[in-house]
Short mmCIF file of C-alpha atoms in Angstrom, two decimals:
data_model
loop_
_atom_site.label_atom_id
_atom_site.label_comp_id
_atom_site.label_asym_id
_atom_site.label_seq_id
_atom_site.Cartn_x
_atom_site.Cartn_y
_atom_site.Cartn_z
CA MET Z 1000 241.06 209.20 -43.18
CA LEU Z 1001 241.58 211.14 -39.96
CA PHE Z 1002 239.49 210.52 -36.89
CA SER Z 1003 239.17 212.71 -33.80
CA CYS Z 1004 238.15 210.95 -30.67
CA GLN Z 1005 237.52 211.87 -27.08
CA SER Z 1006 238.56 209.51 -24.34
CA LYS Z 1007 235.80 208.13 -22.18
CA GLU Z 1008 237.34 209.86 -19.17
CA ASN Z 1009 236.91 213.28 -20.78
CA GLN Z 1010 233.35 212.82 -22.02
CA PRO Z 1011 230.67 214.85 -20.22
CA GLN Z 1012 228.14 212.95 -18.14
CA GLU Z 1013 224.41 213.51 -18.07
CA VAL Z 1014 222.62 214.15 -14.80
CA VAL Z 1015 218.91 213.46 -15.14
CA LEU Z 1016 216.70 214.95 -12.42
CA THR Z 1017 213.08 213.88 -12.04
CA ASN Z 1018 210.78 215.68 -9.62
CA GLN Z 1019 208.59 212.89 -8.24
CA SER Z 1020 206.21 215.27 -6.48
CA THR Z 1021 203.28 217.42 -7.57
CA VAL Z 1022 205.05 220.49 -6.14
CA ALA Z 1023 207.03 222.86 -8.36
CA LEU Z 1024 210.47 223.12 -6.77
CA THR Z 1025 212.56 226.28 -6.36
CA ASP Z 1026 216.24 226.08 -5.37
CA LYS Z 1027 215.85 222.40 -4.58
CA ALA Z 1028 218.99 221.04 -2.93
CA ILE Z 1029 220.65 218.20 -4.85
CA SER Z 1030 223.69 216.25 -3.65
CA ILE Z 1031 225.47 213.50 -5.58
CA LYS Z 1032 228.02 211.23 -3.94
CA ARG Z 1033 231.48 211.08 -5.47
CA ASP Z 1034 231.23 207.38 -6.29
CA LYS Z 1035 228.29 208.12 -8.60
CA LEU Z 1036 230.45 210.29 -10.84
CA SER Z 1037 233.19 209.38 -13.29
CA GLY Z 1038 235.12 210.89 -16.17
CA MET Z 1039 236.98 213.48 -14.15
CA PRO Z 1040 240.12 214.15 -16.22
CA ASP Z 1041 243.53 214.71 -14.66
CA GLY Z 1042 243.98 218.24 -13.41
CA ALA Z 1043 240.25 219.03 -13.48
CA ARG Z 1044 238.94 220.05 -10.10
CA TYR Z 1045 235.79 222.06 -10.69
CA PRO Z 1046 232.39 220.87 -11.90
CA VAL Z 1047 230.53 222.66 -14.70
CA LEU Z 1048 226.80 221.96 -14.95
CA LEU Z 1049 224.89 223.13 -18.01
CA THR Z 1050 221.17 223.00 -18.69
CA GLN Z 1051 219.81 221.94 -22.07
CA THR Z 1052 219.50 225.63 -22.96
CA GLY Z 1053 223.14 226.31 -22.10
CA ASP Z 1054 222.64 228.01 -18.76
CA THR Z 1055 225.22 227.33 -16.05
CA ILE Z 1056 224.09 225.93 -12.71
CA ALA Z 1057 226.29 226.96 -9.78
CA ALA Z 1058 227.80 223.89 -8.13
CA GLN Z 1059 230.45 223.02 -5.56
CA LEU Z 1060 232.44 220.04 -4.31
CA ASP Z 1061 232.29 219.49 -0.54
CA ASP Z 1062 234.67 217.58 1.71
CA LEU Z 1063 232.31 216.48 4.48
CA ASP Z 1064 234.62 214.25 6.54
CA GLY Z 1065 237.74 216.42 6.62
CA ASP Z 1066 240.05 214.03 4.75
CA ASN Z 1067 240.94 216.65 2.10
CA GLU Z 1068 239.06 214.71 -0.58
CA TRP Z 1069 235.66 215.92 -1.79
CA ASP Z 1070 232.69 213.67 -1.03
CA GLU Z 1071 229.69 215.31 -2.70
CA LEU Z 1072 228.73 217.43 -5.65
CA PHE Z 1073 226.11 219.92 -4.47
CA PHE Z 1074 223.85 222.39 -6.30
CA VAL Z 1075 220.33 223.84 -6.20
CA ILE Z 1076 217.90 223.86 -9.10
CA ASP Z 1077 214.32 224.68 -10.10
CA LEU Z 1078 212.18 221.77 -11.28
CA PRO Z 1079 208.54 221.79 -12.49
CA ALA Z 1080 205.98 219.58 -10.78
CA ASN Z 1081 206.35 215.99 -11.99
CA GLY Z 1082 208.99 217.37 -14.36
CA GLU Z 1083 212.39 216.32 -15.56
CA GLN Z 1084 215.57 218.18 -16.42
CA THR Z 1085 218.80 216.88 -17.91
CA LEU Z 1086 222.10 218.56 -17.11
CA GLN Z 1087 225.49 218.08 -18.71
CA LEU Z 1088 228.37 217.67 -16.27
CA SER Z 1089 231.92 218.45 -17.37
CA TRP Z 1090 235.06 219.46 -15.52
CA ALA Z 1091 237.27 222.55 -15.54
CA SER Z 1092 240.73 223.35 -14.23
CA ALA Z 1093 239.65 226.80 -12.99
CA GLN Z 1094 236.85 227.77 -10.64
CA PRO Z 1095 233.86 229.19 -12.57
CA ASP Z 1096 232.62 232.58 -11.39
CA TYR Z 1097 229.35 232.03 -9.52
CA THR Z 1098 227.17 234.46 -7.60
CA THR Z 1099 227.77 233.89 -3.89
CA ARG Z 1100 224.48 232.90 -2.26
CA THR Z 1101 225.71 231.46 1.07
CA SER Z 1102 228.48 232.31 3.52
CA VAL Z 1103 229.89 231.70 7.00
CA ARG Z 1104 231.60 234.44 8.99
CA PHE Z 1105 233.68 233.65 12.08
CA GLY Z 1106 236.32 235.76 13.79
CA LYS Z 1107 238.09 235.86 17.14
CA ARG Z 1108 240.52 238.04 19.07
CA THR Z 1109 242.97 236.44 21.50
CA ALA Z 1110 243.21 239.43 23.84
CA ALA Z 1111 241.15 242.53 24.55
CA GLU Z 1112 243.67 244.73 22.74
CA SER Z 1113 244.15 242.34 19.77
CA PRO Z 1114 242.25 242.74 16.51
CA VAL Z 1115 239.73 240.15 15.37
CA GLN Z 1116 241.14 237.64 12.90
CA PRO Z 1117 239.08 235.33 10.65
CA ARG Z 1118 239.15 231.67 11.63
CA THR Z 1119 237.70 228.41 10.41
CA SER Z 1120 237.73 226.60 13.78
CA ASP Z 1121 238.03 227.15 17.50
CA THR Z 1122 237.80 225.45 20.90
CA LEU Z 1123 236.10 227.14 23.85
CA TYR Z 1124 237.09 225.80 27.28
CA ALA Z 1125 234.96 226.00 30.41
CA ASN Z 1126 237.04 228.79 31.97
CA GLN Z 1127 237.02 230.99 28.86
CA LEU Z 1128 233.61 232.64 29.09
CA PRO Z 1129 233.57 236.41 28.53
CA LYS Z 1130 233.03 236.95 32.27
CA SER Z 1131 235.52 234.31 33.44
CA ALA Z 1132 238.43 235.39 35.62
CA GLY Z 1133 241.15 236.87 33.45
CA MET Z 1134 238.85 237.35 30.45
CA GLY Z 1135 236.51 240.29 30.84
CA TYR Z 1136 235.90 240.75 27.13
CA GLN Z 1137 233.95 239.18 24.29
CA PRO Z 1138 236.45 237.27 22.10
CA TYR Z 1139 234.09 236.46 19.23
CA GLN Z 1140 232.90 238.55 16.33
CA THR Z 1141 229.06 238.57 16.54
CA ASP Z 1142 229.33 236.39 19.70
CA GLY Z 1143 230.19 233.40 17.48
CA PRO Z 1144 229.75 232.16 13.91
CA ALA Z 1145 227.18 233.72 11.59
CA TRP Z 1146 225.82 232.01 8.50
CA GLU Z 1147 223.49 233.29 5.81
CA ASN Z 1148 221.99 232.86 2.38
CA ASP Z 1149 220.31 235.27 -0.01
CA LYS Z 1150 217.20 235.50 2.21
CA VAL Z 1151 218.18 235.46 5.90
CA GLY Z 1152 221.10 235.19 8.31
CA PHE Z 1153 221.64 233.40 11.62
CA ARG Z 1154 224.27 233.42 14.34
CA HIS Z 1155 225.23 231.04 17.14
CA TYR Z 1156 226.34 232.27 20.57
CA LEU Z 1157 229.56 230.27 20.88
CA ASP Z 1158 230.39 232.11 24.12
CA GLY Z 1159 228.69 229.45 26.27
CA ARG Z 1160 225.07 230.49 25.76
CA ASN Z 1161 224.54 228.32 22.65
CA ALA Z 1162 221.43 230.17 21.47
CA LYS Z 1163 220.70 230.91 17.80
CA ASP Z 1164 219.77 234.41 16.67
CA ILE Z 1165 218.52 235.94 13.41
CA PHE Z 1166 220.00 238.58 11.13
CA GLY Z 1167 217.14 240.06 9.13
CA LYS Z 1168 218.20 240.79 5.55
CA LYS Z 1169 216.86 243.38 3.13
CA VAL Z 1170 219.19 242.42 0.26
CA SER Z 1171 220.19 239.24 -1.55
CA TYR Z 1172 223.94 239.83 -1.39
CA MET Z 1173 226.02 238.68 1.56
CA SER Z 1174 226.43 241.04 4.50
CA PRO Z 1175 229.89 242.59 4.98
CA GLU Z 1176 232.67 240.58 6.62
CA THR Z 1177 233.13 243.51 9.00
CA VAL Z 1178 229.78 243.06 10.74
CA GLY Z 1179 230.55 243.00 14.46
CA ILE Z 1180 234.01 244.60 14.13
CA SER Z 1181 235.04 248.23 14.65
CA ASN Z 1182 237.38 250.18 12.37
CA THR Z 1183 240.27 249.20 14.64
CA GLY Z 1184 239.45 245.49 14.54
CA ALA Z 1185 237.81 245.30 17.97
CA VAL Z 1186 234.61 243.38 18.67
CA GLU Z 1187 231.77 245.88 18.39
CA ASP Z 1188 228.00 245.56 18.64
CA ASN Z 1189 227.24 247.45 15.43
CA TYR Z 1190 224.70 245.01 14.07
CA HIS Z 1191 221.76 246.23 16.13
CA GLU Z 1192 221.70 249.34 13.95
CA MET Z 1193 219.82 249.27 10.65
CA LYS Z 1194 222.18 249.03 7.69
CA GLU Z 1195 221.57 248.72 3.98
CA TRP Z 1196 221.83 244.92 4.27
CA GLY Z 1197 219.65 244.65 7.41
CA ARG Z 1198 220.41 244.08 11.09
CA ASP Z 1199 220.12 241.76 14.07
CA ILE Z 1200 216.40 241.75 14.74
CA MET Z 1201 215.43 239.03 17.21
CA ALA Z 1202 215.21 239.35 20.98
CA VAL Z 1203 216.57 236.08 22.42
CA GLY Z 1204 216.44 236.65 26.18
CA SER Z 1205 216.96 233.44 28.16
CA SER Z 1206 215.65 231.23 25.37
CA THR Z 1207 217.76 229.08 23.06
CA GLY Z 1208 216.72 231.21 20.09
CA ILE Z 1209 215.32 229.73 16.90
CA GLY Z 1210 216.40 226.11 16.52
CA GLY Z 1211 218.68 226.06 19.57
CA ILE Z 1212 218.71 222.84 21.56
CA ALA Z 1213 218.34 221.74 25.18
CA LEU Z 1214 217.64 218.44 26.95
CA MET Z 1215 214.85 217.30 29.24
CA ILE Z 1216 215.71 214.66 31.85
CA GLY Z 1217 212.51 213.18 33.17
CA ASP Z 1218 210.27 216.23 33.45
CA THR Z 1219 213.02 218.81 33.99
CA PRO Z 1220 214.53 220.85 31.12
CA TYR Z 1221 218.24 221.69 31.24
CA ARG Z 1222 220.11 224.39 29.39
CA LEU Z 1223 223.03 223.30 27.19
CA GLY Z 1224 225.61 225.75 28.49
CA VAL Z 1225 225.14 228.85 30.60
CA THR Z 1226 223.82 232.41 30.59
CA VAL Z 1227 225.57 235.67 29.75
CA ASN Z 1228 226.39 236.41 33.42
CA ASP Z 1229 228.02 233.08 34.27
CA THR Z 1230 231.77 232.80 34.84
CA ALA Z 1231 232.21 229.03 34.30
CA ASN Z 1232 230.67 226.73 31.73
CA ASN Z 1233 229.00 223.38 32.39
CA VAL Z 1234 230.49 222.13 29.10
CA GLU Z 1235 234.14 221.07 29.45
CA ASN Z 1236 234.95 222.24 25.95
CA THR Z 1237 233.08 223.23 22.80
CA THR Z 1238 234.64 222.76 19.38
CA PHE Z 1239 233.56 224.58 16.24
CA ASN Z 1240 234.68 224.21 12.65
CA ILE Z 1241 233.50 225.26 9.23
CA ILE Z 1242 232.95 222.12 7.14
CA THR Z 1243 232.36 223.94 3.87
CA GLU Z 1244 231.62 227.44 2.61
CA GLY Z 1245 230.59 227.81 -0.99
CA PRO Z 1246 228.34 229.73 -3.37
CA VAL Z 1247 225.39 227.37 -2.79
CA ARG Z 1248 226.04 225.58 0.52
CA SER Z 1249 227.68 226.45 3.81
CA MET Z 1250 227.94 224.00 6.71
CA MET Z 1251 229.36 224.04 10.24
CA HIS Z 1252 229.95 221.53 13.02
CA LEU Z 1253 229.63 222.08 16.77
CA ARG Z 1254 230.60 219.53 19.43
CA TYR Z 1255 229.90 219.98 23.13
CA ASN Z 1256 232.18 217.61 25.06
CA ASN Z 1257 231.45 216.49 28.62
CA TRP Z 1258 228.34 218.57 29.25
CA LYS Z 1259 227.22 218.16 32.86
CA PRO Z 1260 223.70 219.60 33.23
CA ASP Z 1261 223.46 221.77 36.34
CA GLY Z 1262 222.74 219.80 39.53
CA THR Z 1263 223.03 216.35 37.91
CA ASP Z 1264 225.71 213.65 37.95
CA ARG Z 1265 225.30 213.00 34.23
CA THR Z 1266 227.67 213.68 31.34
CA TYR Z 1267 226.67 214.02 27.70
CA LYS Z 1268 228.25 214.76 24.35
CA VAL Z 1269 226.10 216.80 21.97
CA GLU Z 1270 226.77 217.54 18.30
CA GLU Z 1271 225.15 219.94 15.84
CA GLN Z 1272 225.56 220.57 12.12
CA PRO Z 1273 223.86 223.78 10.94
CA THR Z 1274 223.61 223.95 7.13
CA ILE Z 1275 222.23 226.57 4.78
CA TRP Z 1276 221.59 226.78 1.04
CA PRO Z 1277 219.91 229.47 -1.07
CA GLY Z 1278 216.29 230.37 -1.54
CA MET Z 1279 214.76 229.66 1.89
CA TYR Z 1280 214.20 231.77 4.98
CA ALA Z 1281 215.58 228.92 7.03
CA TYR Z 1282 218.50 226.68 7.89
CA ARG Z 1283 218.73 222.95 8.48
CA ASN Z 1284 220.18 221.55 11.68
CA THR Z 1285 221.12 218.00 12.61
CA ALA Z 1286 221.60 217.23 16.31
CA SER Z 1287 222.69 214.10 18.17
CA VAL Z 1288 223.34 213.20 21.82
CA SER Z 1289 225.47 210.46 23.37
CA GLY Z 1290 225.61 209.34 27.02
CA LEU Z 1291 221.84 208.85 27.21
CA GLN Z 1292 220.30 206.87 30.08
CA GLY Z 1293 216.84 206.45 28.58
CA ASP Z 1294 214.77 209.13 30.30
CA GLU Z 1295 215.83 212.06 28.10
CA THR Z 1296 213.96 214.11 25.52
CA LEU Z 1297 215.66 216.39 23.01
CA LEU Z 1298 214.24 219.93 23.12
CA ILE Z 1299 214.32 222.21 20.07
CA GLY Z 1300 213.51 225.81 20.83
CA MET Z 1301 211.86 228.88 19.40
CA ASN Z 1302 211.78 232.02 21.51
CA ASN Z 1303 208.58 233.40 22.98
CA LEU Z 1304 209.30 236.84 24.37
CA ASP Z 1305 206.16 238.32 22.77
CA GLN Z 1306 203.20 236.23 23.85
CA THR Z 1307 200.63 238.05 21.73
CA ASP Z 1308 200.25 235.14 19.32
CA SER Z 1309 199.81 231.60 20.61
CA ILE Z 1310 201.74 228.79 18.99
CA ALA Z 1311 200.19 226.85 16.09
CA GLU Z 1312 200.82 223.15 15.47
CA ILE Z 1313 200.36 222.17 11.82
CA ASN Z 1314 200.62 218.69 10.32
CA VAL Z 1315 201.90 218.42 6.75
CA ASP Z 1316 201.28 215.26 4.72
CA ASP Z 1317 201.61 212.92 7.73
CA GLU Z 1318 205.41 213.28 7.63
CA TRP Z 1319 206.18 216.67 9.14
CA VAL Z 1320 204.93 218.88 11.96
CA ILE Z 1321 205.26 222.67 11.98
CA LEU Z 1322 205.35 224.74 15.15
CA LEU Z 1323 204.70 228.38 14.23
CA THR Z 1324 204.26 231.80 15.78
CA HIS Z 1325 203.61 235.14 14.11
CA ASP Z 1326 204.17 238.14 16.36
CA ARG Z 1327 206.78 240.72 17.33
CA GLU Z 1328 209.74 238.62 18.47
CA THR Z 1329 211.99 241.59 17.74
CA TYR Z 1330 213.77 244.26 19.77
CA ASN Z 1331 211.25 246.60 21.41
CA ASN Z 1332 208.52 244.66 19.58
CA GLU Z 1333 209.25 246.84 16.57
CA TRP Z 1334 208.59 244.41 13.69
CA ILE Z 1335 206.67 241.30 12.86
CA LEU Z 1336 208.88 238.21 12.85
CA GLY Z 1337 207.33 234.88 11.99
CA LEU Z 1338 209.13 231.88 13.49
CA ALA Z 1339 208.71 228.21 12.74
CA LEU Z 1340 210.24 224.81 13.33
CA ILE Z 1341 209.77 222.08 10.71
CA LEU Z 1342 210.06 218.75 12.50
CA PRO Z 1343 209.99 215.06 11.49
CA LYS Z 1344 206.78 213.52 12.74
CA THR Z 1345 208.50 210.19 13.48
CA ALA Z 1346 210.42 211.82 16.35
CA TYR Z 1347 207.93 214.51 17.41
CA GLN Z 1348 206.36 214.13 20.88
CA GLY Z 1349 204.47 217.39 21.27
CA TYR Z 1350 205.62 220.74 22.61
CA MET Z 1351 205.97 222.56 25.91
CA GLU Z 1352 206.23 226.15 27.08
CA ALA Z 1353 209.22 227.18 29.16
CA PRO Z 1354 208.86 229.33 32.28
CA ALA Z 1355 208.70 233.11 31.94
CA SER Z 1356 212.00 233.50 33.81
CA GLY Z 1357 215.04 231.49 34.82
CA ARG Z 1358 218.10 230.02 33.09
CA LEU Z 1359 215.99 228.44 30.36
CA ALA Z 1360 212.93 230.59 29.74
CA GLN Z 1361 210.82 232.65 27.35
CA ALA Z 1362 210.52 229.84 24.80
CA TYR Z 1363 208.50 227.07 23.28
CA PHE Z 1364 210.20 223.71 22.89
CA ALA Z 1365 209.44 220.87 20.54
CA LYS Z 1366 209.88 217.58 22.38
CA MET Z 1367 211.73 215.07 20.22
CA LYS Z 1368 212.48 211.40 20.73
CA VAL Z 1369 216.22 210.96 21.03
CA GLN Z 1370 218.31 207.80 20.76
CA GLU Z 1371 221.98 207.24 21.50
CA ASN Z 1372 224.09 209.10 18.94
CA GLN Z 1373 221.25 209.04 16.38
CA PRO Z 1374 220.79 212.28 14.41
CA VAL Z 1375 217.57 214.30 14.47
CA THR Z 1376 217.24 216.64 11.47
CA TYR Z 1377 214.91 219.64 11.44
CA TYR Z 1378 214.57 223.14 9.96
CA ALA Z 1379 214.33 226.54 11.67
CA VAL Z 1380 212.55 229.41 9.89
CA GLY Z 1381 212.62 233.17 10.39
CA GLY Z 1382 210.41 235.47 8.29
CA TRP Z 1383 210.95 239.21 8.90
CA GLU Z 1384 208.42 241.65 7.50
CA LEU Z 1385 211.19 243.84 6.01
CA SER Z 1386 212.69 240.84 4.19
CA ASN Z 1387 209.37 239.92 2.62
CA GLU Z 1388 206.31 242.16 2.92
CA ALA Z 1389 204.05 239.10 2.71
CA PHE Z 1390 205.30 238.04 6.14
CA LYS Z 1391 203.33 240.88 7.72
CA ASP Z 1392 200.27 238.69 7.22
CA SER Z 1393 199.92 235.64 9.44
CA ALA Z 1394 198.16 233.52 6.80
CA SER Z 1395 200.81 234.35 4.19
CA PHE Z 1396 203.64 233.35 6.52
CA ARG Z 1397 201.86 230.13 7.40
CA ASN Z 1398 201.34 229.34 3.72
CA TYR Z 1399 205.02 230.02 3.04
CA VAL Z 1400 206.17 227.62 5.76
CA GLN Z 1401 203.76 224.91 4.61
CA ASP Z 1402 204.95 225.27 1.02
CA LEU Z 1403 208.59 225.22 2.16
CA THR Z 1404 207.93 222.02 4.09
CA ARG Z 1405 206.54 220.33 0.98
CA GLN Z 1406 209.48 221.62 -1.05
CA LEU Z 1407 211.96 220.18 1.42
CA ALA Z 1408 210.11 216.85 1.58
CA ALA Z 1409 209.77 216.46 -2.18
CA GLU Z 1410 211.83 213.62 -3.60
CA VAL Z 1411 213.95 214.05 -6.70
CA ASP Z 1412 215.27 210.99 -8.54
CA VAL Z 1413 218.87 211.53 -9.64
CA GLN Z 1414 220.37 209.45 -12.41
CA VAL Z 1415 223.95 209.89 -13.63
CA ARG Z 1416 224.69 208.53 -17.10
#
């Protein structure tokens, strides 16, 4: 008698997901640590997740610590309220073809006459601002890295300003890699014109944008970095690198080394980790500060150039606080743009309004408790009326952000068998 057998190492595993909340979940982020998985055969490098009906779930392996070994399996999935789904995990030697639902774009030119080249990392030194002596040009495509999903895009001003802007999207596909570059490869501001995919929509001014950070020492707020007209930075050097870019998750890391807030004798190190996955008009950020002396408060911003609508503070299930505005925070006040911060209540200490003018202005700031080198994780939301017609209505936008908050807070039990 002949027997066929499959070694234990090649047998698929089951991943059982149980939604422990009463909220139906859409594109719920799931991450599984490497040590929870087994049975990866030699030569197999790519995960294949199948539902019980045979549908493929897009997944990726992410190296989070830069040691060239993957640390997490990541995917997003829909789960019914109080429901369960079982997936089959196997391994393939070739990358499956998934729809791209997240991306990071970052490019730089090394001289005014040099074309922009894609990069995955960079270091900005204090004397390398666009208006520093010997510079006189913007080195970065879109002023710094841009990241997006199928709903919305964001960008970070790596050129010393360290504010976070919004790309409004009208399509689910990723915007072209050439956004911010001319036909000759030069840096070009071509993203303030409406394209098929959308455009840059938000007026940032002297704020830190949506989800940008600052620090309050005592009762005085200080800008992390400088303004567009400065010629020297107050951060000795800023490092940027892309941690991962995949079909369902993209993640970056920013480190500000030896930041000396203007007029103080203090020095801090600040780190950020913006992350995006599909399905939400938002990104997650994790920020930490070291060098604290005990009288500091972390400030998380949302711009306030249009003061038509006052800010709303909304508590959600005793765990989260939402700060929300719904007005025309767009160029020339042309469109409705709802903005929100989703903040952990354990660290939240109220909010403040910045001055109307100055180096750090035209903004609301959430005040967050900050401890030495301890991360604070929050979400920043941007809802443009041309991305979703429902966002024209204030109540609809508020309902969306409240539902998103419950989605993000919902716990999913993950069992690997």
